[in-house]
Amino acid sequence: MIRSDIRSLSAYAVPDSNGMVKLDAMENPYPLPKNLRNNWAKLLAEIEVNRYPDASMAELRSAIAAQNGLSAEHVLLGNGSDELIQMLIMAADSGACVIPTPTFAMYDLISRWLKRPVISVQLNKQFGLKAEVFMRACRQERTAITFLACPNNPSGNLWPFEAVSDVARSFKGIVVIDEAYLAFSGRSHVGLIASNVLILRTYSKLGWAGLRMGYLLGEPAMIEQLDKVRLPYNINSLTQASARFFLEHFDVFEDQTAVISRERERVYTALAGTEGVDVFPSATNFLLFRVEDAQTVFSSLQERGILIKNLHHTGGLLSGCLRVTIGTPKENGAFLAALKEILA
Ligand SMILES: Cc1ncc(COP(=O)(O)O)c(C=O)c1O
């Protein structure tokens, strides 16, 4: 009854993080300030959950568009940016999805679910994008869509703007520039939007991971087509109201992300000075690093109550690699102290 290729897949695994210092999922570690939390709760209490949500979300889309100097017709909302990735792959012309490797896992996974072929182009040893090689892959026959995560996950680095714009300008299919970590990189690609070039964003890393809200910016003609494969009412009433409220208090999240960026530099410096650790530069809220025995380091951190992400099993360029999300100074301190102890 179920396709054999689906049966051979594993479900997306989320480890139990109960009671752990949670540094595995690129979340903002700071909760909402108390005064905001109280006003937000009052707002949510007024929502009529017996009714379906606002279907067009015009007001919310306008507010997001305004932050980017655009209008509501340029914005499509998704239940997390994952949902938008699914909509894009579903709607794109038939042909392959071209992606660098390693990159964000969902581009490949969703392509498989939808039986779309994937062409993977290896990054170099420092996770750099070989733009010429990538463009050659894009020029192959029957390529339909490409995703460039800028900065990239799980490597954390930001490819040169020229390399990204060269790909965006030369590919004839749909080009999606994924700016999930914009709050930390500060580099927007909105100026590259064209009839086939779109910008994907999420609020997850900024501090609203639990709300599940992402958005796509593009030319209205493209947004109108993609909107046809959006499930009705995909953003629930509570998320819509919360997002409108949080957008009015955006500075709170910007201040939190600035603190996280400073902490990232501190943790980077500490890791760079730790013997046995090879850490990669990052423009995100996480750091990728390589150690000799990643599995033992990962398990030993877990035993000490610290959960990070083990990427060693992915193989290839990620052999020996672990990824740590930047937490509060206290959490980062606990991670660094535990790592030092394990490597000693
Ligand atoms: C590059 C990239 N894009 C998209 C996402 C998905 O974010 P969301 O929580 O909006 O589904 C992630 C999450 O890790 C990511 O790293």
PDB file of N, CA and C and ligand atoms in Angstrom, residues 26 79-83 85 104 107 149 151 153 178 180-181 200-205 212-214, ligand 1:
ATOM      1  N   MET A  26      19.421  24.961  16.586  1.00  0.00           N
ATOM      2  CA  MET A  26      19.515  26.358  16.145  1.00  0.00           C
ATOM      3  C   MET A  26      18.368  27.230  16.661  1.00  0.00           C
ATOM      4  N   ASN A  79       3.959  27.229   6.801  1.00  0.00           N
ATOM      5  CA  ASN A  79       3.985  26.669   8.143  1.00  0.00           C
ATOM      6  C   ASN A  79       5.423  26.185   8.404  1.00  0.00           C
ATOM      7  N   GLY A  80       6.286  27.147   8.696  1.00  0.00           N
ATOM      8  CA  GLY A  80       7.727  26.894   8.714  1.00  0.00           C
ATOM      9  C   GLY A  80       8.215  27.009   7.288  1.00  0.00           C
ATOM     10  N   SER A  81       9.506  27.301   7.102  1.00  0.00           N
ATOM     11  CA  SER A  81       9.975  27.394   5.715  1.00  0.00           C
ATOM     12  C   SER A  81      10.017  26.008   5.068  1.00  0.00           C
ATOM     13  N   ASP A  82      10.017  24.954   5.878  1.00  0.00           N
ATOM     14  CA  ASP A  82       9.944  23.588   5.336  1.00  0.00           C
ATOM     15  C   ASP A  82       8.730  23.432   4.416  1.00  0.00           C
ATOM     16  N   GLU A  83       7.607  23.993   4.851  1.00  0.00           N
ATOM     17  CA  GLU A  83       6.396  23.850   4.031  1.00  0.00           C
ATOM     18  C   GLU A  83       6.562  24.571   2.696  1.00  0.00           C
ATOM     19  N   ILE A  85       9.388  24.990   1.118  1.00  0.00           N
ATOM     20  CA  ILE A  85      10.298  24.159   0.305  1.00  0.00           C
ATOM     21  C   ILE A  85       9.466  23.076  -0.398  1.00  0.00           C
ATOM     22  N   PHE A 104      21.210  21.868   3.731  1.00  0.00           N
ATOM     23  CA  PHE A 104      20.040  21.588   4.554  1.00  0.00           C
ATOM     24  C   PHE A 104      19.319  20.338   4.021  1.00  0.00           C
ATOM     25  N   TYR A 107      15.882  19.781   1.462  1.00  0.00           N
ATOM     26  CA  TYR A 107      15.789  19.946  -0.003  1.00  0.00           C
ATOM     27  C   TYR A 107      15.826  18.562  -0.663  1.00  0.00           C
ATOM     28  N   ALA A 149      21.453  27.725   0.328  1.00  0.00           N
ATOM     29  CA  ALA A 149      21.276  28.241   1.692  1.00  0.00           C
ATOM     30  C   ALA A 149      22.413  29.215   1.973  1.00  0.00           C
ATOM     31  N   PRO A 151      23.516  31.961   4.789  1.00  0.00           N
ATOM     32  CA  PRO A 151      24.582  30.975   4.976  1.00  0.00           C
ATOM     33  C   PRO A 151      24.050  29.543   4.886  1.00  0.00           C
ATOM     34  N   ASN A 153      23.650  25.573   5.952  1.00  0.00           N
ATOM     35  CA  ASN A 153      23.524  24.658   7.082  1.00  0.00           C
ATOM     36  C   ASN A 153      23.845  23.264   6.525  1.00  0.00           C
ATOM     37  N   ASP A 178      17.976  30.640   0.302  1.00  0.00           N
ATOM     38  CA  ASP A 178      17.414  30.389   1.622  1.00  0.00           C
ATOM     39  C   ASP A 178      18.201  31.196   2.658  1.00  0.00           C
ATOM     40  N   ALA A 180      17.651  31.500   5.972  1.00  0.00           N
ATOM     41  CA  ALA A 180      17.164  31.119   7.303  1.00  0.00           C
ATOM     42  C   ALA A 180      17.959  31.814   8.421  1.00  0.00           C
ATOM     43  N   TYR A 181      19.240  32.116   8.148  1.00  0.00           N
ATOM     44  CA  TYR A 181      20.115  32.676   9.200  1.00  0.00           C
ATOM     45  C   TYR A 181      20.423  34.154   8.985  1.00  0.00           C
ATOM     46  N   LEU A 200      13.881  32.786   0.493  1.00  0.00           N
ATOM     47  CA  LEU A 200      13.163  32.014   1.515  1.00  0.00           C
ATOM     48  C   LEU A 200      13.675  32.413   2.901  1.00  0.00           C
ATOM     49  N   ARG A 201      12.736  32.657   3.807  1.00  0.00           N
ATOM     50  CA  ARG A 201      13.138  33.038   5.179  1.00  0.00           C
ATOM     51  C   ARG A 201      12.287  32.300   6.209  1.00  0.00           C
ATOM     52  N   THR A 202      12.787  32.292   7.422  1.00  0.00           N
ATOM     53  CA  THR A 202      12.032  31.704   8.528  1.00  0.00           C
ATOM     54  C   THR A 202      12.202  32.581   9.767  1.00  0.00           C
ATOM     55  N   TYR A 203      11.200  32.533  10.641  1.00  0.00           N
ATOM     56  CA  TYR A 203      11.340  33.214  11.935  1.00  0.00           C
ATOM     57  C   TYR A 203      11.851  32.245  13.006  1.00  0.00           C
ATOM     58  N   SER A 204      12.075  30.989  12.614  1.00  0.00           N
ATOM     59  CA  SER A 204      12.445  29.977  13.620  1.00  0.00           C
ATOM     60  C   SER A 204      13.718  30.334  14.376  1.00  0.00           C
ATOM     61  N   LYS A 205      14.729  30.793  13.643  1.00  0.00           N
ATOM     62  CA  LYS A 205      16.035  31.014  14.275  1.00  0.00           C
ATOM     63  C   LYS A 205      16.068  32.318  15.074  1.00  0.00           C
ATOM     64  N   ARG A 212       6.177  28.080  14.095  1.00  0.00           N
ATOM     65  CA  ARG A 212       6.241  27.534  12.742  1.00  0.00           C
ATOM     66  C   ARG A 212       5.780  28.577  11.735  1.00  0.00           C
ATOM     67  N   MET A 213       6.642  29.481  11.403  1.00  0.00           N
ATOM     68  CA  MET A 213       6.307  30.434  10.351  1.00  0.00           C
ATOM     69  C   MET A 213       7.512  30.802   9.505  1.00  0.00           C
ATOM     70  N   GLY A 214       7.347  30.623   8.208  1.00  0.00           N
ATOM     71  CA  GLY A 214       8.370  31.026   7.252  1.00  0.00           C
ATOM     72  C   GLY A 214       7.717  31.837   6.154  1.00  0.00           C
TER      73      GLY A 214
HETATM   74  C1  LIG B   1      18.838  26.531   5.790  1.00  0.00           C
HETATM   75  C2  LIG B   1      17.550  26.201   6.467  1.00  0.00           C
HETATM   76  N1  LIG B   1      16.419  26.436   5.814  1.00  0.00           N
HETATM   77  C3  LIG B   1      15.227  26.165   6.382  1.00  0.00           C
HETATM   78  C4  LIG B   1      15.142  25.624   7.656  1.00  0.00           C
HETATM   79  C5  LIG B   1      13.784  25.261   8.206  1.00  0.00           C
HETATM   80  O1  LIG B   1      13.281  26.180   9.070  1.00  0.00           O
HETATM   81  P1  LIG B   1      11.774  26.154   9.561  1.00  0.00           P
HETATM   82  O2  LIG B   1      11.835  25.990  11.025  1.00  0.00           O
HETATM   83  O3  LIG B   1      11.202  27.466   9.152  1.00  0.00           O
HETATM   84  O4  LIG B   1      11.063  25.031   8.866  1.00  0.00           O
HETATM   85  C6  LIG B   1      16.305  25.361   8.367  1.00  0.00           C
HETATM   86  C7  LIG B   1      16.249  24.764   9.712  1.00  0.00           C
HETATM   87  O5  LIG B   1      17.177  24.310  10.281  1.00  0.00           O
HETATM   88  C8  LIG B   1      17.546  25.659   7.754  1.00  0.00           C
HETATM   89  O6  LIG B   1      18.706  25.418   8.379  1.00  0.00           O
END
